[in-house]
Short mmCIF file of C-alpha atoms in Angstrom, two decimals:
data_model
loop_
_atom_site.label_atom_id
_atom_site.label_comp_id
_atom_site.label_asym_id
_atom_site.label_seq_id
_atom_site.Cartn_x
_atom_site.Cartn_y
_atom_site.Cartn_z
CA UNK A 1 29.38 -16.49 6.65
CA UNK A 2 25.84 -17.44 7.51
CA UNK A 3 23.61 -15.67 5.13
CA UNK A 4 20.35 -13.20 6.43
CA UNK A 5 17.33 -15.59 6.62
CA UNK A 6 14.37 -13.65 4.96
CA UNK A 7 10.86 -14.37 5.89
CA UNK A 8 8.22 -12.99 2.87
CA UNK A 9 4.87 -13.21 3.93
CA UNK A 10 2.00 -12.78 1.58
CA UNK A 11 -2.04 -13.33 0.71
CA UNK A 12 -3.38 -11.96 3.31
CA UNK A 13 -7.38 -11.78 4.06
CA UNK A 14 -8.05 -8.55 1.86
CA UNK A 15 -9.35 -7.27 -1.24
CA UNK A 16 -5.88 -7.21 -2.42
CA UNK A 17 -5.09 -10.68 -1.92
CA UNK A 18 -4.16 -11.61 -5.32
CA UNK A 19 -1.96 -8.27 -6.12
CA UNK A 20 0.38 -9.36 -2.61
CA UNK A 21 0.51 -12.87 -4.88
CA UNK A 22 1.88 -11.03 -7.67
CA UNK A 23 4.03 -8.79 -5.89
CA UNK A 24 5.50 -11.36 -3.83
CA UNK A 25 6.53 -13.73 -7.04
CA UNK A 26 8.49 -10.47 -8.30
CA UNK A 27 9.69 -9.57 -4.81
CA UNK A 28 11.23 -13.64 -3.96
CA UNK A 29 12.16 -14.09 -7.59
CA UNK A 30 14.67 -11.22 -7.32
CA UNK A 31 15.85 -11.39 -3.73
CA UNK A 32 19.61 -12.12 -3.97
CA UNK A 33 20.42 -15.59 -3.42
CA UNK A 34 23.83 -15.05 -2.10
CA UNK A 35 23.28 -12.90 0.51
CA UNK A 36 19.74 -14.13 1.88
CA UNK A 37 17.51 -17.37 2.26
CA UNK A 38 13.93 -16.77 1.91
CA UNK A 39 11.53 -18.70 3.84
CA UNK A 40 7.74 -18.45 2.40
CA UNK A 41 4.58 -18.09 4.50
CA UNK A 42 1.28 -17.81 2.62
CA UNK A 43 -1.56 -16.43 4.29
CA UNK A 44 -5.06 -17.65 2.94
CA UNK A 45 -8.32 -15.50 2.38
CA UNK A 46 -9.90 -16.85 4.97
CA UNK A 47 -6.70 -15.98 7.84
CA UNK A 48 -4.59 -19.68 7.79
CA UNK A 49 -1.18 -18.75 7.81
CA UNK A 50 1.15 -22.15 6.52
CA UNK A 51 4.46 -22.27 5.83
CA UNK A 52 4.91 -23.18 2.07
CA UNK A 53 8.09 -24.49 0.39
CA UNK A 54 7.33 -24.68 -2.77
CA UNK A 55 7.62 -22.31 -6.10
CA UNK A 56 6.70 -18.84 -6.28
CA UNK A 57 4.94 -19.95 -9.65
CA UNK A 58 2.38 -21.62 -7.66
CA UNK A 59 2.19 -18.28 -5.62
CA UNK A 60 1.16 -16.79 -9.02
CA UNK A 61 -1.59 -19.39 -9.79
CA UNK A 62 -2.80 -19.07 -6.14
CA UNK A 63 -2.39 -22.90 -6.11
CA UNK A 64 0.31 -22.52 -3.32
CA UNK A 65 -1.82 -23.66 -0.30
CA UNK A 66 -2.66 -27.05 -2.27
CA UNK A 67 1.03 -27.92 -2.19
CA UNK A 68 1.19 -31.20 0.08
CA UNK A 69 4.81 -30.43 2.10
CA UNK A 70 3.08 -26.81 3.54
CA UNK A 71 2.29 -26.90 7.27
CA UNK A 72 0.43 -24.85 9.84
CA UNK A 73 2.68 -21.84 11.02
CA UNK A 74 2.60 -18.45 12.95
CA UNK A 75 4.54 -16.05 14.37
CA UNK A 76 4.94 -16.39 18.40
CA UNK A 77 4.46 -12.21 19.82
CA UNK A 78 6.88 -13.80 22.56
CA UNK A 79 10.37 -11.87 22.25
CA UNK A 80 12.23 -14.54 23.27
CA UNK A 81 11.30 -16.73 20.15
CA UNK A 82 12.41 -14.57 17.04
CA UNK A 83 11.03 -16.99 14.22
CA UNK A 84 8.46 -18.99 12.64
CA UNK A 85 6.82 -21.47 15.06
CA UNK A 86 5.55 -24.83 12.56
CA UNK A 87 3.57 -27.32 13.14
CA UNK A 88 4.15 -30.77 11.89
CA UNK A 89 1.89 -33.45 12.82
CA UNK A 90 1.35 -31.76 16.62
CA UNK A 91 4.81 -31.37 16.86
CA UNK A 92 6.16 -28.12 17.08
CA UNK A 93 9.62 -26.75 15.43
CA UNK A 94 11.05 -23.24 15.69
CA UNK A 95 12.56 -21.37 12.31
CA UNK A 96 14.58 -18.78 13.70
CA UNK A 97 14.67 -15.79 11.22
CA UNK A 98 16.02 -12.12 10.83
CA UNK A 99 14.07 -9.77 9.19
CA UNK A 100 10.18 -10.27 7.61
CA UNK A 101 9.46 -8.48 4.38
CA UNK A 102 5.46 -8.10 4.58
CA UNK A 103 4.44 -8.35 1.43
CA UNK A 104 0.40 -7.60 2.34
CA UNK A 105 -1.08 -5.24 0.39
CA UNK A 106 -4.50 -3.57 2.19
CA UNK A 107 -6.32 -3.99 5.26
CA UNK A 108 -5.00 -6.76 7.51
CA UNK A 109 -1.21 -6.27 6.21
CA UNK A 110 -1.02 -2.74 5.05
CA UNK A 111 -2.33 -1.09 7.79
CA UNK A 112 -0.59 -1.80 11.14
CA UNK A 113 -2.14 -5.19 12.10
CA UNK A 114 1.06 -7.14 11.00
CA UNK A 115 3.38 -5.04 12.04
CA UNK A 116 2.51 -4.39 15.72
CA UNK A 117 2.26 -8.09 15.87
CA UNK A 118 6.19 -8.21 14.44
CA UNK A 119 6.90 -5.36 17.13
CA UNK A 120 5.43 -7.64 20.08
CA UNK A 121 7.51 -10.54 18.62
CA UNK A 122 11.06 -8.05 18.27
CA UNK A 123 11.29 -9.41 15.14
CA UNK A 124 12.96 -6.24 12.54
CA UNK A 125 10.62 -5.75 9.05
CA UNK A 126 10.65 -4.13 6.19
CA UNK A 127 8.74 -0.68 5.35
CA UNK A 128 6.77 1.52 7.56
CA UNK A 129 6.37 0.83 11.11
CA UNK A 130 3.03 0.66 13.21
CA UNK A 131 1.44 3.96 13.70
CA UNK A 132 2.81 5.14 9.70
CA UNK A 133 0.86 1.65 8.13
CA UNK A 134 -2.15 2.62 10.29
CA UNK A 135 -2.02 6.27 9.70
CA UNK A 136 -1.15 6.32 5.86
CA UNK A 137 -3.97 3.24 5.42
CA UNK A 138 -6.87 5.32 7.27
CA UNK A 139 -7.45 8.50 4.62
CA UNK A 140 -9.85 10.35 7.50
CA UNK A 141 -6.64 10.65 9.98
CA UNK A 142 -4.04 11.43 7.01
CA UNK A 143 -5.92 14.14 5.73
CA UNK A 144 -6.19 15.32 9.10
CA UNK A 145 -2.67 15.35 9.55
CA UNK A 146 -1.68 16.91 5.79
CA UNK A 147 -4.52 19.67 6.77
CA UNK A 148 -2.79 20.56 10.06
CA UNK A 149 0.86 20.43 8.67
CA UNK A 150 0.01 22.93 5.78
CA UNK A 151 0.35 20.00 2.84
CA UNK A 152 -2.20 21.02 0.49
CA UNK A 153 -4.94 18.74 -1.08
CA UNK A 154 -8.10 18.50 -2.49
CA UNK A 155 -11.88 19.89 -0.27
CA UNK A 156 -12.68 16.60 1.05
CA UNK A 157 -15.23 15.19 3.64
CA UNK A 158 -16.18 12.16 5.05
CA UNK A 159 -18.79 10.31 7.42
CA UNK A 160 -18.72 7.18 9.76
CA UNK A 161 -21.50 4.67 8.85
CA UNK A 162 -24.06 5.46 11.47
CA UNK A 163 -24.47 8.56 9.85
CA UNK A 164 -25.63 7.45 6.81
CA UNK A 165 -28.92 7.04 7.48
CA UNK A 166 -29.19 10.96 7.03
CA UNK A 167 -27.13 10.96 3.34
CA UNK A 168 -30.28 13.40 2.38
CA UNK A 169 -29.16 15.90 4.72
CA UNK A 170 -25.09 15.11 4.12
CA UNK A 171 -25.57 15.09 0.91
CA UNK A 172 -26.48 18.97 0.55
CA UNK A 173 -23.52 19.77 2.58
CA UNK A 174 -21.08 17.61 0.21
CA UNK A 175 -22.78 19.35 -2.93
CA UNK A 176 -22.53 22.98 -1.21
CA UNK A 177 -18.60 21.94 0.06
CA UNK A 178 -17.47 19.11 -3.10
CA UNK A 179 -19.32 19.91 -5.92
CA UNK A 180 -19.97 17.13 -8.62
CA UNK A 181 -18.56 15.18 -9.59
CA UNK A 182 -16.78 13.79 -6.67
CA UNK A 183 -15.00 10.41 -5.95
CA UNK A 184 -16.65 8.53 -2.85
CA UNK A 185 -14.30 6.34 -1.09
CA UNK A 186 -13.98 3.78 2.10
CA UNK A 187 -11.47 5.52 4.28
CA UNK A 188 -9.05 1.92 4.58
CA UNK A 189 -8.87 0.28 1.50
CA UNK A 190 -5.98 0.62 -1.09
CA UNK A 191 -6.15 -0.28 -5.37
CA UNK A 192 -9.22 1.67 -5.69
CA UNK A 193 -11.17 -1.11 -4.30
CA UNK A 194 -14.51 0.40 -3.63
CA UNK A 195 -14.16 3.35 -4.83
CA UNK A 196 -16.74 5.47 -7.07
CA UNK A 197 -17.04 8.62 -9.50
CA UNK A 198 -20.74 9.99 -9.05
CA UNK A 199 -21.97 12.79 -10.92
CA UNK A 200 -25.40 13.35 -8.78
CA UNK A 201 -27.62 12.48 -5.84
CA UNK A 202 -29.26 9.29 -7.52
CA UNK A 203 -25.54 8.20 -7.60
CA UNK A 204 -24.30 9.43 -4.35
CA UNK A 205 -26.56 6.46 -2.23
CA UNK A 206 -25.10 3.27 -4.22
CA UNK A 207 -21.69 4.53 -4.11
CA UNK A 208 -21.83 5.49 -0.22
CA UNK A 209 -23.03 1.78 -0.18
CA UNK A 210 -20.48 0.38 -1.85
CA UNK A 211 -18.08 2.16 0.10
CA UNK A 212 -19.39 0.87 3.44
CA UNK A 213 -18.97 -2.81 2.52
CA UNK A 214 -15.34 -2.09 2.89
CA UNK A 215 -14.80 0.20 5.68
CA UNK A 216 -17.06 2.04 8.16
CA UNK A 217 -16.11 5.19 7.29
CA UNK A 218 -16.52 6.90 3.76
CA UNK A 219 -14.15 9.82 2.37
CA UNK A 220 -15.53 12.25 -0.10
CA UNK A 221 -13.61 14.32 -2.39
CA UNK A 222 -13.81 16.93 -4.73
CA UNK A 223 -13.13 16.07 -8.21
CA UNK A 224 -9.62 17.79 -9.99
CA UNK A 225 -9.04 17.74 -13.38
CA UNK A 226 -5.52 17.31 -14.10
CA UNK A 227 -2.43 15.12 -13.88
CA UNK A 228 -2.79 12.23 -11.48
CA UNK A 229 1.49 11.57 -10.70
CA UNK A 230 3.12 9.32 -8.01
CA UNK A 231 6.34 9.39 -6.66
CA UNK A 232 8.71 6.89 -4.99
CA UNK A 233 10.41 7.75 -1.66
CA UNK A 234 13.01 5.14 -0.52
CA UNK A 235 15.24 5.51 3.03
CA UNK A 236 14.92 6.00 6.80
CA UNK A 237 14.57 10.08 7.54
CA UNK A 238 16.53 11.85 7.58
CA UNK A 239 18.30 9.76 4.12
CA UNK A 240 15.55 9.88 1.69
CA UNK A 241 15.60 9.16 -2.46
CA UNK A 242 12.79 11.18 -3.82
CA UNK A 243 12.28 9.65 -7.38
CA UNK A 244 11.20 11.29 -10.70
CA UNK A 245 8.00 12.18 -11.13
CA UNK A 246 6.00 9.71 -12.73
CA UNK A 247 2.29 9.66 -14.33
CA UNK A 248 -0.39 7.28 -14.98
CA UNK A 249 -2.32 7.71 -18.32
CA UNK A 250 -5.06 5.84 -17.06
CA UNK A 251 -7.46 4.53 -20.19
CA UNK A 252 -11.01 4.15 -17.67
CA UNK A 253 -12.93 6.97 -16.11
CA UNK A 254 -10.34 6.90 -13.30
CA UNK A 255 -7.31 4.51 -12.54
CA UNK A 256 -9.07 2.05 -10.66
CA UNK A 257 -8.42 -1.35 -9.78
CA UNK A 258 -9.23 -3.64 -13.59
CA UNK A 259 -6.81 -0.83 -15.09
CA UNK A 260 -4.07 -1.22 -12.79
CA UNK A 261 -4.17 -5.19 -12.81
CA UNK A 262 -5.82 -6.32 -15.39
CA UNK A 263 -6.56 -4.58 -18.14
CA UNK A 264 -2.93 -3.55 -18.75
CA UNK A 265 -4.53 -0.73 -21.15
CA UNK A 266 -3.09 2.59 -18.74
CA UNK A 267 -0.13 3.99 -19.82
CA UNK A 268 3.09 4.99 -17.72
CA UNK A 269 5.00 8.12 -18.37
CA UNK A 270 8.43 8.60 -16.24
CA UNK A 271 8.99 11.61 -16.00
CA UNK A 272 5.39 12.76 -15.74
CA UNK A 273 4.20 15.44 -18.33
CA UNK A 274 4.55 18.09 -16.12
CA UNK A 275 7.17 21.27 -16.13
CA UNK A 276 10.09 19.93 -14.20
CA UNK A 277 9.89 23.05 -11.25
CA UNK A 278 6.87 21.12 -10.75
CA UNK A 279 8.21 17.81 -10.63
CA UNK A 280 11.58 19.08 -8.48
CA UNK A 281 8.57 20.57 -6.27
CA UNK A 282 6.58 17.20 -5.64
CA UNK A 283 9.74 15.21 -4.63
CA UNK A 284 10.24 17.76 -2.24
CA UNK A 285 6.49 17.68 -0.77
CA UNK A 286 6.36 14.00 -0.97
CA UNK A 287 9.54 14.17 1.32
CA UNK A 288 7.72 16.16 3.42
CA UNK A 289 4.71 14.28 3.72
CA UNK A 290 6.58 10.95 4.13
CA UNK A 291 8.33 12.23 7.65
CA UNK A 292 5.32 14.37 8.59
CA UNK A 293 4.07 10.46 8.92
CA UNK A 294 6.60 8.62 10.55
CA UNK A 295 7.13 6.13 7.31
CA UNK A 296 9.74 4.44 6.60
CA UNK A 297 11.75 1.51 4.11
CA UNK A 298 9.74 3.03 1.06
CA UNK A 299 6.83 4.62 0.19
CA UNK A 300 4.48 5.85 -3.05
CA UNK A 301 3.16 9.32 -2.62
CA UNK A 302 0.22 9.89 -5.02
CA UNK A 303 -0.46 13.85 -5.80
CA UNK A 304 -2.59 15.57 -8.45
CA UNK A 305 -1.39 18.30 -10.73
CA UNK A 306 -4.56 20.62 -11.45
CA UNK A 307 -5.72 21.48 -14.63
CA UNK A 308 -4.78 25.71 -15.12
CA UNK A 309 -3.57 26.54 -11.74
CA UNK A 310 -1.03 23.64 -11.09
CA UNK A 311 -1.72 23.68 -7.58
CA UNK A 312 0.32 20.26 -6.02
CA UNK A 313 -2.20 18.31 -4.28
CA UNK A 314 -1.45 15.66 -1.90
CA UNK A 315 -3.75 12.65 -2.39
CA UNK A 316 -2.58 9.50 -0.24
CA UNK A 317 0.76 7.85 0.87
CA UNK A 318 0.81 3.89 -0.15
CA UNK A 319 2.92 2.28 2.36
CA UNK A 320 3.30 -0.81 0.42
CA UNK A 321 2.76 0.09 -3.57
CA UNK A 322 2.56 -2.81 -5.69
CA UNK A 323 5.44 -4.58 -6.92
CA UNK A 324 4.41 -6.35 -9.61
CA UNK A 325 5.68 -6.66 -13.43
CA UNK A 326 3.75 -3.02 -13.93
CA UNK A 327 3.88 -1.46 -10.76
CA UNK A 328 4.81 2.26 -10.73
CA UNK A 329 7.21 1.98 -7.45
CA UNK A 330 9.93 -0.23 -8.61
CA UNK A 331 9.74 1.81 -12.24
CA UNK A 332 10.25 4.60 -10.61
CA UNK A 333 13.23 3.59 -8.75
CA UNK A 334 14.62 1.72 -11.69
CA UNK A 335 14.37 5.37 -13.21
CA UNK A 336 16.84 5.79 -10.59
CA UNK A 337 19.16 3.39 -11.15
CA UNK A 338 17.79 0.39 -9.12
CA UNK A 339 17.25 -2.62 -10.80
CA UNK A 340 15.04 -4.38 -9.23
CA UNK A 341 17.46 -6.73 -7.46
CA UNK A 342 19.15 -3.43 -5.67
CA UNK A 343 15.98 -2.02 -4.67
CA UNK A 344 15.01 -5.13 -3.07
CA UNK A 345 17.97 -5.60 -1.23
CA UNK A 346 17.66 -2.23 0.03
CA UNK A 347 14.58 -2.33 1.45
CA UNK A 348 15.43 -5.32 3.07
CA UNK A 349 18.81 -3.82 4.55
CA UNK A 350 16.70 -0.63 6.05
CA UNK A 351 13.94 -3.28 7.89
CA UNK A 352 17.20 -4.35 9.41
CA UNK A 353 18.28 -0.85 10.27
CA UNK A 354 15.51 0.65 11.05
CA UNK A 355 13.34 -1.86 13.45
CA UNK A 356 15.41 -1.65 16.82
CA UNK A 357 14.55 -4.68 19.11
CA UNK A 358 14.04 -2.72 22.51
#
């Protein structure tokens, strides 16, 4: 019997191009061999896509697109192709594969772009589909969508970048409406890439700045004190695994991006240090909030706990959490009884499911 051919594709021109390298070592490293081949395509920071045969440790080094046997590659949006068109000295040769596991963390893989290309080509993939990547990636148009369906969060607000030239004016409506502190984030950008804690005006400016070199709109937030918990959500609706709750003990001011890569200083806690009603209530919201969005394959839901009250707050759905050695996702769902290999092969076997070819 002919096994599934797997295509992973990872890099990817974003901020989070060298978390998708990590991810996708873990992710081909502990595919099962006997069930699926795995055919690697490496996209570079600056957009090349080539097809790359070689070891995922050189995926890890980021020394992959040196390798001399990789070639030019893309995928075709015609239907009628279903595969990997390569290019090898102007000839061109067809790979003909099943299912593409996107392993693209942020803008440009994250958030839609990648998979409405995959739905042009009919080609079935793994995780959420089109509108869910966009939707869940954009934090203006989910909030929108958790205010209207009732699915509580934090006072937020946010602007589009031709309106900063009045941040004087904005910013007495965000202290009136936020308070400080407050985080100040771009609206489509994942890892806490760009993302600031400012405690006055003087601060407000630099971090609106640095916000807008990664997305033209900016999402402000009210600061919570409290427990900052994620959990897992694995299946196609209506079948959903809602994993324990788990909790970041995050060792900077917030979790942000040198804690959760490099640093390795943060702590995780599974199940999160919260009364268990509470937990048993989150799985249930995050359930919620994964259909309210379409998603699918597998999710992270990210909520706060509040200091006092312990009010559940929704903060953001990550389509495609990390995967690596420390990621919270697949330690959640080994908390479940996944190893790693399982949950892998699951996700793959619900891209097959879920994408129909029309």
């Amino acid at each position: 019997m002919a096994k599934t051919k797997v295509c992973v594709i990872f890099g990817g021109v974003s901020s989070e191009h060298e978390i998708s390298l990590m991810s996708a070592k873990s992710i081909i490293d502990n595919i099962p061999t006997d069930k699926y081949d795995v055919v690697k395509v490496g996209i570079t920071k600056k957009g090349r896509w080539l097809f790359f045969p070689g070891s995922t440790d050189d995926i890890l080094s980021n020394k992959w697109h040196e390798h001399p046997d990789c070639v030019p590659c893309f995928i075709s949006p015609d239907k009628t192709t279903k595969g990997i068109i390569k290019i090898y000295d102007s000839e061109i040769f067809i790979e003909k594969i099943d299912v593409v596991l996107p392993v693209l963390h942020g803008k440009n893989g994250e958030d839609g772009t990648i998979q409405g290309l995959l739905d042009l080509a009919g080609i079935p993939y793994c995780g959420c589909q089109t509108f869910a990547s966009a939707a869940c990636m954009d934090k203006v148009y989910a909030n929108i969508i958790f205010d209207q369906l009732g699915i509580e969060r934090c006072k937020w607000d946010f602007i589009h970048d031709f309106e900063a030239i009045n941040l004087d004016e904005i910013e007495k409506r965000l202290s009136a409406k936020l308070g400080y502190p407050m985080f100040v984030k771009p609206s489509r950008s994942g890892s806490s890439v760009g993302i600031s804690k400012v405690k006055n005006k003087d601060e407000l400016r630099n971090a609106v700045n640095l916000a807008l070199a990664h997305d033209n709109k900016v999402v402000f937030e009210e600061f919570i004190t409290g427990h900052e918990v994620e959990c897992a959500v694995y299946g196609n609706v209506p079948e959903l695994i809602a994993s324990e709750v788990g909790e970041i003990g995050s060792s900077a001011a917030f979790y942000d991006y040198d804690d959760k890569y490099n640093s390795g200083t943060s702590k995780t806690y599974i199940p999160a240090n919260v009364d268990k009603e509470i937990r048993d209530n989150i799985r249930e919201i995050a359930k919620k909030a994964y259909t309210a969005l379409s998603c699918s394959g597998l999710s992270r839901v990210d909520f706060f706990v509040e200091k006092d009250t312990n009010r559940i707050l929704i903060n953001e759905i990550n389509t495609l959490p990390g995967f690596t050695t420390i990621s919270m996702y697949p330690k959640l769902m080994q908390h479940e009884g996944f190893s790693y290999s399982e949950l892998v092969d699951g996700i793959i076997q619900l891209g097959l499911k879920g994408c129909v070819d029309e």
